[in-house]
Amino acid sequence: MKSFIELPKKALQKANICVQEAVEDADLTIVNTAISVAPQYDYVRVVGEDIDLLVLLTALAS
């Protein structure tokens, strides 16, 4: 599985796109990243199908 992730990760990094690989809970990584970059942008969108994203955003973005 690790090699499957490495290919797109390297391609994105080569295109100067910041890539973060979640060790365990991707939802928490997604939300923490969105919160940390929010001051740098007018809008930050988190797109997903998992209700945990909404719960974490509501709890942590205060």
PDB file with SEQRES, HELIX, SHEET and CRYST1 records, atoms N, CA, C and O in Angstrom:
SEQRES   1 A   62  MET LYS SER PHE ILE GLU LEU PRO LYS LYS ALA LEU GLN          
SEQRES   2 A   62  LYS ALA ASN ILE CYS VAL GLN GLU ALA VAL GLU ASP ALA          
SEQRES   3 A   62  ASP LEU THR ILE VAL ASN THR ALA ILE SER VAL ALA PRO          
SEQRES   4 A   62  GLN TYR ASP TYR VAL ARG VAL VAL GLY GLU ASP ILE ASP          
SEQRES   5 A   62  LEU LEU VAL LEU LEU THR ALA LEU ALA SER                      
HELIX    1 AA1 LYS A    2  LYS A   14  1                                  13    
HELIX    2 AA2 ALA A   26  VAL A   37  1                                  12    
HELIX    3 AA3 ALA A   38  GLN A   40  5                                   3    
HELIX    4 AA4 ILE A   51  LEU A   60  1                                  10    
CRYST1    1.000    1.000    1.000  90.00  90.00  90.00 P 1           1          
ATOM      1  N   MET A   1       0.823  -1.194   0.000  1.00  0.00           N  
ATOM      2  CA  MET A   1       0.000   0.000   0.000  1.00  0.00           C  
ATOM      3  C   MET A   1       0.863   1.252   0.000  1.00  0.00           C  
ATOM      4  O   MET A   1       0.502   2.259  -0.608  1.00  0.00           O  
ATOM      5  N   LYS A   2       1.980   1.192   0.668  1.00  0.00           N  
ATOM      6  CA  LYS A   2       2.855   2.356   0.781  1.00  0.00           C  
ATOM      7  C   LYS A   2       3.307   2.834  -0.595  1.00  0.00           C  
ATOM      8  O   LYS A   2       3.314   4.037  -0.857  1.00  0.00           O  
ATOM      9  N   SER A   3       3.684   1.914  -1.476  1.00  0.00           N  
ATOM     10  CA  SER A   3       4.167   2.310  -2.799  1.00  0.00           C  
ATOM     11  C   SER A   3       3.050   2.914  -3.645  1.00  0.00           C  
ATOM     12  O   SER A   3       3.319   3.765  -4.492  1.00  0.00           O  
ATOM     13  N   PHE A   4       1.813   2.495  -3.435  1.00  0.00           N  
ATOM     14  CA  PHE A   4       0.676   3.060  -4.156  1.00  0.00           C  
ATOM     15  C   PHE A   4       0.506   4.536  -3.819  1.00  0.00           C  
ATOM     16  O   PHE A   4       0.160   5.333  -4.691  1.00  0.00           O  
ATOM     17  N   ILE A   5       0.741   4.899  -2.589  1.00  0.00           N  
ATOM     18  CA  ILE A   5       0.597   6.283  -2.142  1.00  0.00           C  
ATOM     19  C   ILE A   5       1.785   7.126  -2.603  1.00  0.00           C  
ATOM     20  O   ILE A   5       1.621   8.309  -2.901  1.00  0.00           O  
ATOM     21  N   GLU A   6       2.950   6.546  -2.664  1.00  0.00           N  
ATOM     22  CA  GLU A   6       4.160   7.292  -3.010  1.00  0.00           C  
ATOM     23  C   GLU A   6       4.122   7.877  -4.423  1.00  0.00           C  
ATOM     24  O   GLU A   6       4.621   8.982  -4.636  1.00  0.00           O  
ATOM     25  N   LEU A   7       3.554   7.174  -5.376  1.00  0.00           N  
ATOM     26  CA  LEU A   7       3.549   7.644  -6.761  1.00  0.00           C  
ATOM     27  C   LEU A   7       2.795   8.967  -6.920  1.00  0.00           C  
ATOM     28  O   LEU A   7       3.379   9.932  -7.413  1.00  0.00           O  
ATOM     29  N   PRO A   8       1.527   9.050  -6.525  1.00  0.00           N  
ATOM     30  CA  PRO A   8       0.849  10.348  -6.657  1.00  0.00           C  
ATOM     31  C   PRO A   8       1.434  11.411  -5.725  1.00  0.00           C  
ATOM     32  O   PRO A   8       1.438  12.596  -6.060  1.00  0.00           O  
ATOM     33  N   LYS A   9       1.921  10.996  -4.571  1.00  0.00           N  
ATOM     34  CA  LYS A   9       2.527  11.940  -3.631  1.00  0.00           C  
ATOM     35  C   LYS A   9       3.724  12.631  -4.270  1.00  0.00           C  
ATOM     36  O   LYS A   9       3.852  13.853  -4.195  1.00  0.00           O  
ATOM     37  N   LYS A  10       4.598  11.855  -4.896  1.00  0.00           N  
ATOM     38  CA  LYS A  10       5.785  12.422  -5.543  1.00  0.00           C  
ATOM     39  C   LYS A  10       5.401  13.309  -6.724  1.00  0.00           C  
ATOM     40  O   LYS A  10       6.021  14.349  -6.945  1.00  0.00           O  
ATOM     41  N   ALA A  11       4.387  12.906  -7.479  1.00  0.00           N  
ATOM     42  CA  ALA A  11       3.945  13.715  -8.620  1.00  0.00           C  
ATOM     43  C   ALA A  11       3.394  15.061  -8.156  1.00  0.00           C  
ATOM     44  O   ALA A  11       3.672  16.092  -8.769  1.00  0.00           O  
ATOM     45  N   LEU A  12       2.623  15.054  -7.087  1.00  0.00           N  
ATOM     46  CA  LEU A  12       2.083  16.303  -6.551  1.00  0.00           C  
ATOM     47  C   LEU A  12       3.185  17.194  -5.997  1.00  0.00           C  
ATOM     48  O   LEU A  12       3.171  18.405  -6.215  1.00  0.00           O  
ATOM     49  N   GLN A  13       4.127  16.612  -5.290  1.00  0.00           N  
ATOM     50  CA  GLN A  13       5.242  17.381  -4.747  1.00  0.00           C  
ATOM     51  C   GLN A  13       6.089  17.983  -5.866  1.00  0.00           C  
ATOM     52  O   GLN A  13       6.581  19.104  -5.740  1.00  0.00           O  
ATOM     53  N   LYS A  14       6.256  17.250  -6.944  1.00  0.00           N  
ATOM     54  CA  LYS A  14       7.016  17.751  -8.089  1.00  0.00           C  
ATOM     55  C   LYS A  14       6.323  18.964  -8.704  1.00  0.00           C  
ATOM     56  O   LYS A  14       6.980  19.841  -9.264  1.00  0.00           O  
ATOM     57  N   ALA A  15       4.997  19.014  -8.598  1.00  0.00           N  
ATOM     58  CA  ALA A  15       4.214  20.146  -9.100  1.00  0.00           C  
ATOM     59  C   ALA A  15       4.087  21.250  -8.053  1.00  0.00           C  
ATOM     60  O   ALA A  15       3.245  22.139  -8.189  1.00  0.00           O  
ATOM     61  N   ASN A  16       4.912  21.200  -7.016  1.00  0.00           N  
ATOM     62  CA  ASN A  16       4.915  22.188  -5.925  1.00  0.00           C  
ATOM     63  C   ASN A  16       3.593  22.252  -5.165  1.00  0.00           C  
ATOM     64  O   ASN A  16       3.161  23.322  -4.739  1.00  0.00           O  
ATOM     65  N   ILE A  17       2.968  21.110  -5.003  1.00  0.00           N  
ATOM     66  CA  ILE A  17       1.743  21.011  -4.216  1.00  0.00           C  
ATOM     67  C   ILE A  17       2.102  20.362  -2.891  1.00  0.00           C  
ATOM     68  O   ILE A  17       2.714  19.295  -2.849  1.00  0.00           O  
ATOM     69  N   CYS A  18       1.711  21.025  -1.810  1.00  0.00           N  
ATOM     70  CA  CYS A  18       2.013  20.517  -0.470  1.00  0.00           C  
ATOM     71  C   CYS A  18       1.221  19.231  -0.222  1.00  0.00           C  
ATOM     72  O   CYS A  18       0.011  19.187  -0.446  1.00  0.00           O  
ATOM     73  N   VAL A  19       1.900  18.206   0.233  1.00  0.00           N  
ATOM     74  CA  VAL A  19       1.277  16.907   0.484  1.00  0.00           C  
ATOM     75  C   VAL A  19       1.533  16.504   1.928  1.00  0.00           C  
ATOM     76  O   VAL A  19       2.663  16.563   2.411  1.00  0.00           O  
ATOM     77  N   GLN A  20       0.474  16.096   2.608  1.00  0.00           N  
ATOM     78  CA  GLN A  20       0.605  15.566   3.958  1.00  0.00           C  
ATOM     79  C   GLN A  20       0.004  14.173   3.975  1.00  0.00           C  
ATOM     80  O   GLN A  20      -1.121  13.967   3.520  1.00  0.00           O  
ATOM     81  N   GLU A  21       0.743  13.238   4.493  1.00  0.00           N  
ATOM     82  CA  GLU A  21       0.277  11.858   4.575  1.00  0.00           C  
ATOM     83  C   GLU A  21      -0.158  11.573   6.002  1.00  0.00           C  
ATOM     84  O   GLU A  21       0.637  11.702   6.933  1.00  0.00           O  
ATOM     85  N   ALA A  22      -1.407  11.189   6.179  1.00  0.00           N  
ATOM     86  CA  ALA A  22      -1.939  10.899   7.508  1.00  0.00           C  
ATOM     87  C   ALA A  22      -1.412   9.557   7.995  1.00  0.00           C  
ATOM     88  O   ALA A  22      -1.445   8.561   7.273  1.00  0.00           O  
ATOM     89  N   VAL A  23      -0.931   9.548   9.223  1.00  0.00           N  
ATOM     90  CA  VAL A  23      -0.429   8.310   9.811  1.00  0.00           C  
ATOM     91  C   VAL A  23      -1.593   7.450  10.284  1.00  0.00           C  
ATOM     92  O   VAL A  23      -1.610   6.241  10.055  1.00  0.00           O  
ATOM     93  N   GLU A  24      -2.555   8.067  10.939  1.00  0.00           N  
ATOM     94  CA  GLU A  24      -3.699   7.306  11.449  1.00  0.00           C  
ATOM     95  C   GLU A  24      -5.012   7.902  10.952  1.00  0.00           C  
ATOM     96  O   GLU A  24      -5.572   7.426   9.964  1.00  0.00           O  
ATOM     97  N   ASP A  25      -5.502   8.929  11.619  1.00  0.00           N  
ATOM     98  CA  ASP A  25      -6.818   9.489  11.332  1.00  0.00           C  
ATOM     99  C   ASP A  25      -6.714  10.615  10.308  1.00  0.00           C  
ATOM    100  O   ASP A  25      -6.285  11.719  10.644  1.00  0.00           O  
ATOM    101  N   ALA A  26      -7.096  10.349   9.082  1.00  0.00           N  
ATOM    102  CA  ALA A  26      -7.006  11.358   8.028  1.00  0.00           C  
ATOM    103  C   ALA A  26      -7.946  12.525   8.294  1.00  0.00           C  
ATOM    104  O   ALA A  26      -7.622  13.659   7.940  1.00  0.00           O  
ATOM    105  N   ASP A  27      -9.096  12.282   8.907  1.00  0.00           N  
ATOM    106  CA  ASP A  27     -10.044  13.359   9.184  1.00  0.00           C  
ATOM    107  C   ASP A  27      -9.401  14.455  10.021  1.00  0.00           C  
ATOM    108  O   ASP A  27      -9.550  15.638   9.715  1.00  0.00           O  
ATOM    109  N   LEU A  28      -8.700  14.077  11.055  1.00  0.00           N  
ATOM    110  CA  LEU A  28      -8.054  15.055  11.925  1.00  0.00           C  
ATOM    111  C   LEU A  28      -6.955  15.807  11.176  1.00  0.00           C  
ATOM    112  O   LEU A  28      -6.796  17.013  11.365  1.00  0.00           O  
ATOM    113  N   THR A  29      -6.212  15.125  10.348  1.00  0.00           N  
ATOM    114  CA  THR A  29      -5.172  15.776   9.553  1.00  0.00           C  
ATOM    115  C   THR A  29      -5.786  16.779   8.582  1.00  0.00           C  
ATOM    116  O   THR A  29      -5.267  17.883   8.421  1.00  0.00           O  
ATOM    117  N   ILE A  30      -6.872  16.407   7.942  1.00  0.00           N  
ATOM    118  CA  ILE A  30      -7.556  17.289   6.993  1.00  0.00           C  
ATOM    119  C   ILE A  30      -8.041  18.551   7.694  1.00  0.00           C  
ATOM    120  O   ILE A  30      -7.804  19.658   7.211  1.00  0.00           O  
ATOM    121  N   VAL A  31      -8.711  18.396   8.818  1.00  0.00           N  
ATOM    122  CA  VAL A  31      -9.268  19.535   9.544  1.00  0.00           C  
ATOM    123  C   VAL A  31      -8.164  20.423  10.111  1.00  0.00           C  
ATOM    124  O   VAL A  31      -8.237  21.645   9.987  1.00  0.00           O  
ATOM    125  N   ASN A  32      -7.156  19.837  10.723  1.00  0.00           N  
ATOM    126  CA  ASN A  32      -6.060  20.639  11.275  1.00  0.00           C  
ATOM    127  C   ASN A  32      -5.323  21.407  10.182  1.00  0.00           C  
ATOM    128  O   ASN A  32      -4.910  22.546  10.397  1.00  0.00           O  
ATOM    129  N   THR A  33      -5.157  20.799   9.025  1.00  0.00           N  
ATOM    130  CA  THR A  33      -4.513  21.487   7.907  1.00  0.00           C  
ATOM    131  C   THR A  33      -5.369  22.656   7.435  1.00  0.00           C  
ATOM    132  O   THR A  33      -4.852  23.748   7.205  1.00  0.00           O  
ATOM    133  N   ALA A  34      -6.659  22.439   7.291  1.00  0.00           N  
ATOM    134  CA  ALA A  34      -7.562  23.513   6.864  1.00  0.00           C  
ATOM    135  C   ALA A  34      -7.535  24.678   7.846  1.00  0.00           C  
ATOM    136  O   ALA A  34      -7.492  25.838   7.435  1.00  0.00           O  
ATOM    137  N   ILE A  35      -7.558  24.379   9.124  1.00  0.00           N  
ATOM    138  CA  ILE A  35      -7.537  25.428  10.143  1.00  0.00           C  
ATOM    139  C   ILE A  35      -6.205  26.179  10.121  1.00  0.00           C  
ATOM    140  O   ILE A  35      -6.180  27.402  10.258  1.00  0.00           O  
ATOM    141  N   SER A  36      -5.116  25.462   9.951  1.00  0.00           N  
ATOM    142  CA  SER A  36      -3.803  26.116   9.998  1.00  0.00           C  
ATOM    143  C   SER A  36      -3.536  27.004   8.781  1.00  0.00           C  
ATOM    144  O   SER A  36      -2.825  28.001   8.903  1.00  0.00           O  
ATOM    145  N   VAL A  37      -4.085  26.669   7.615  1.00  0.00           N  
ATOM    146  CA  VAL A  37      -3.854  27.496   6.428  1.00  0.00           C  
ATOM    147  C   VAL A  37      -4.927  28.564   6.230  1.00  0.00           C  
ATOM    148  O   VAL A  37      -4.760  29.448   5.390  1.00  0.00           O  
ATOM    149  N   ALA A  38      -6.004  28.501   6.971  1.00  0.00           N  
ATOM    150  CA  ALA A  38      -7.118  29.436   6.804  1.00  0.00           C  
ATOM    151  C   ALA A  38      -6.708  30.909   6.856  1.00  0.00           C  
ATOM    152  O   ALA A  38      -7.208  31.693   6.050  1.00  0.00           O  
ATOM    153  N   PRO A  39      -5.824  31.318   7.765  1.00  0.00           N  
ATOM    154  CA  PRO A  39      -5.454  32.742   7.800  1.00  0.00           C  
ATOM    155  C   PRO A  39      -4.757  33.245   6.524  1.00  0.00           C  
ATOM    156  O   PRO A  39      -4.697  34.452   6.293  1.00  0.00           O  
ATOM    157  N   GLN A  40      -4.241  32.350   5.716  1.00  0.00           N  
ATOM    158  CA  GLN A  40      -3.513  32.731   4.506  1.00  0.00           C  
ATOM    159  C   GLN A  40      -4.422  32.929   3.291  1.00  0.00           C  
ATOM    160  O   GLN A  40      -3.969  33.427   2.260  1.00  0.00           O  
ATOM    161  N   TYR A  41      -5.688  32.547   3.396  1.00  0.00           N  
ATOM    162  CA  TYR A  41      -6.586  32.565   2.246  1.00  0.00           C  
ATOM    163  C   TYR A  41      -7.913  33.225   2.604  1.00  0.00           C  
ATOM    164  O   TYR A  41      -8.304  33.281   3.770  1.00  0.00           O  
ATOM    165  N   ASP A  42      -8.604  33.729   1.562  1.00  0.00           N  
ATOM    166  CA  ASP A  42      -9.936  34.291   1.771  1.00  0.00           C  
ATOM    167  C   ASP A  42     -10.943  33.190   2.086  1.00  0.00           C  
ATOM    168  O   ASP A  42     -11.833  33.373   2.917  1.00  0.00           O  
ATOM    169  N   TYR A  43     -10.799  32.050   1.420  1.00  0.00           N  
ATOM    170  CA  TYR A  43     -11.710  30.924   1.607  1.00  0.00           C  
ATOM    171  C   TYR A  43     -10.918  29.627   1.699  1.00  0.00           C  
ATOM    172  O   TYR A  43      -9.918  29.443   1.006  1.00  0.00           O  
ATOM    173  N   VAL A  44     -11.374  28.744   2.553  1.00  0.00           N  
ATOM    174  CA  VAL A  44     -10.823  27.392   2.628  1.00  0.00           C  
ATOM    175  C   VAL A  44     -12.005  26.440   2.594  1.00  0.00           C  
ATOM    176  O   VAL A  44     -12.940  26.572   3.383  1.00  0.00           O  
ATOM    177  N   ARG A  45     -11.962  25.487   1.683  1.00  0.00           N  
ATOM    178  CA  ARG A  45     -13.048  24.513   1.572  1.00  0.00           C  
ATOM    179  C   ARG A  45     -12.545  23.140   1.973  1.00  0.00           C  
ATOM    180  O   ARG A  45     -11.464  22.707   1.575  1.00  0.00           O  
ATOM    181  N   VAL A  46     -13.349  22.479   2.760  1.00  0.00           N  
ATOM    182  CA  VAL A  46     -13.085  21.086   3.109  1.00  0.00           C  
ATOM    183  C   VAL A  46     -14.206  20.279   2.467  1.00  0.00           C  
ATOM    184  O   VAL A  46     -15.380  20.472   2.783  1.00  0.00           O  
ATOM    185  N   VAL A  47     -13.842  19.389   1.577  1.00  0.00           N  
ATOM    186  CA  VAL A  47     -14.827  18.599   0.847  1.00  0.00           C  
ATOM    187  C   VAL A  47     -14.651  17.141   1.238  1.00  0.00           C  
ATOM    188  O   VAL A  47     -13.548  16.598   1.171  1.00  0.00           O  
ATOM    189  N   GLY A  48     -15.737  16.518   1.643  1.00  0.00           N  
ATOM    190  CA  GLY A  48     -15.679  15.114   2.011  1.00  0.00           C  
ATOM    191  C   GLY A  48     -17.066  14.566   2.259  1.00  0.00           C  
ATOM    192  O   GLY A  48     -18.044  15.313   2.284  1.00  0.00           O  
ATOM    193  N   GLU A  49     -17.146  13.280   2.441  1.00  0.00           N  
ATOM    194  CA  GLU A  49     -18.426  12.617   2.667  1.00  0.00           C  
ATOM    195  C   GLU A  49     -18.565  12.109   4.094  1.00  0.00           C  
ATOM    196  O   GLU A  49     -19.534  11.424   4.420  1.00  0.00           O  
ATOM    197  N   ASP A  50     -17.616  12.438   4.932  1.00  0.00           N  
ATOM    198  CA  ASP A  50     -17.580  11.910   6.291  1.00  0.00           C  
ATOM    199  C   ASP A  50     -18.090  12.963   7.274  1.00  0.00           C  
ATOM    200  O   ASP A  50     -17.550  14.068   7.317  1.00  0.00           O  
ATOM    201  N   ILE A  51     -19.093  12.654   8.045  1.00  0.00           N  
ATOM    202  CA  ILE A  51     -19.655  13.593   9.018  1.00  0.00           C  
ATOM    203  C   ILE A  51     -18.623  13.988  10.064  1.00  0.00           C  
ATOM    204  O   ILE A  51     -18.739  15.048  10.680  1.00  0.00           O  
ATOM    205  N   ASP A  52     -17.616  13.149  10.271  1.00  0.00           N  
ATOM    206  CA  ASP A  52     -16.563  13.475  11.240  1.00  0.00           C  
ATOM    207  C   ASP A  52     -15.852  14.772  10.881  1.00  0.00           C  
ATOM    208  O   ASP A  52     -15.405  15.492  11.774  1.00  0.00           O  
ATOM    209  N   LEU A  53     -15.739  15.084   9.600  1.00  0.00           N  
ATOM    210  CA  LEU A  53     -15.106  16.339   9.184  1.00  0.00           C  
ATOM    211  C   LEU A  53     -15.875  17.533   9.736  1.00  0.00           C  
ATOM    212  O   LEU A  53     -15.276  18.468  10.269  1.00  0.00           O  
ATOM    213  N   LEU A  54     -17.188  17.504   9.611  1.00  0.00           N  
ATOM    214  CA  LEU A  54     -18.022  18.592  10.128  1.00  0.00           C  
ATOM    215  C   LEU A  54     -17.928  18.683  11.642  1.00  0.00           C  
ATOM    216  O   LEU A  54     -17.816  19.779  12.191  1.00  0.00           O  
ATOM    217  N   VAL A  55     -17.973  17.564  12.310  1.00  0.00           N  
ATOM    218  CA  VAL A  55     -17.890  17.542  13.775  1.00  0.00           C  
ATOM    219  C   VAL A  55     -16.554  18.110  14.236  1.00  0.00           C  
ATOM    220  O   VAL A  55     -16.518  18.936  15.148  1.00  0.00           O  
ATOM    221  N   LEU A  56     -15.465  17.684  13.624  1.00  0.00           N  
ATOM    222  CA  LEU A  56     -14.141  18.177  14.000  1.00  0.00           C  
ATOM    223  C   LEU A  56     -13.985  19.660  13.689  1.00  0.00           C  
ATOM    224  O   LEU A  56     -13.441  20.404  14.505  1.00  0.00           O  
ATOM    225  N   LEU A  57     -14.452  20.101  12.526  1.00  0.00           N  
ATOM    226  CA  LEU A  57     -14.374  21.525  12.190  1.00  0.00           C  
ATOM    227  C   LEU A  57     -15.141  22.370  13.193  1.00  0.00           C  
ATOM    228  O   LEU A  57     -14.659  23.414  13.632  1.00  0.00           O  
ATOM    229  N   THR A  58     -16.325  21.922  13.551  1.00  0.00           N  
ATOM    230  CA  THR A  58     -17.142  22.650  14.517  1.00  0.00           C  
ATOM    231  C   THR A  58     -16.461  22.716  15.874  1.00  0.00           C  
ATOM    232  O   THR A  58     -16.479  23.759  16.527  1.00  0.00           O  
ATOM    233  N   ALA A  59     -15.871  21.631  16.295  1.00  0.00           N  
ATOM    234  CA  ALA A  59     -15.244  21.575  17.617  1.00  0.00           C  
ATOM    235  C   ALA A  59     -13.918  22.327  17.673  1.00  0.00           C  
ATOM    236  O   ALA A  59     -13.615  22.955  18.688  1.00  0.00           O  
ATOM    237  N   LEU A  60     -13.126  22.279  16.612  1.00  0.00           N  
ATOM    238  CA  LEU A  60     -11.768  22.814  16.661  1.00  0.00           C  
ATOM    239  C   LEU A  60     -11.617  24.228  16.117  1.00  0.00           C  
ATOM    240  O   LEU A  60     -10.639  24.902  16.439  1.00  0.00           O  
ATOM    241  N   ALA A  61     -12.543  24.687  15.316  1.00  0.00           N  
ATOM    242  CA  ALA A  61     -12.400  26.000  14.675  1.00  0.00           C  
ATOM    243  C   ALA A  61     -13.075  27.105  15.470  1.00  0.00           C  
ATOM    244  O   ALA A  61     -13.850  27.888  14.922  1.00  0.00           O  
ATOM    245  N   SER A  62     -12.784  27.164  16.734  1.00  0.00           N  
ATOM    246  CA  SER A  62     -13.404  28.217  17.547  1.00  0.00           C  
ATOM    247  C   SER A  62     -12.375  29.160  18.101  1.00  0.00           C  
ATOM    248  O   SER A  62     -12.722  30.106  18.808  1.00  0.00           O  
TER     249      SER A  62                                                      
END                                                                             
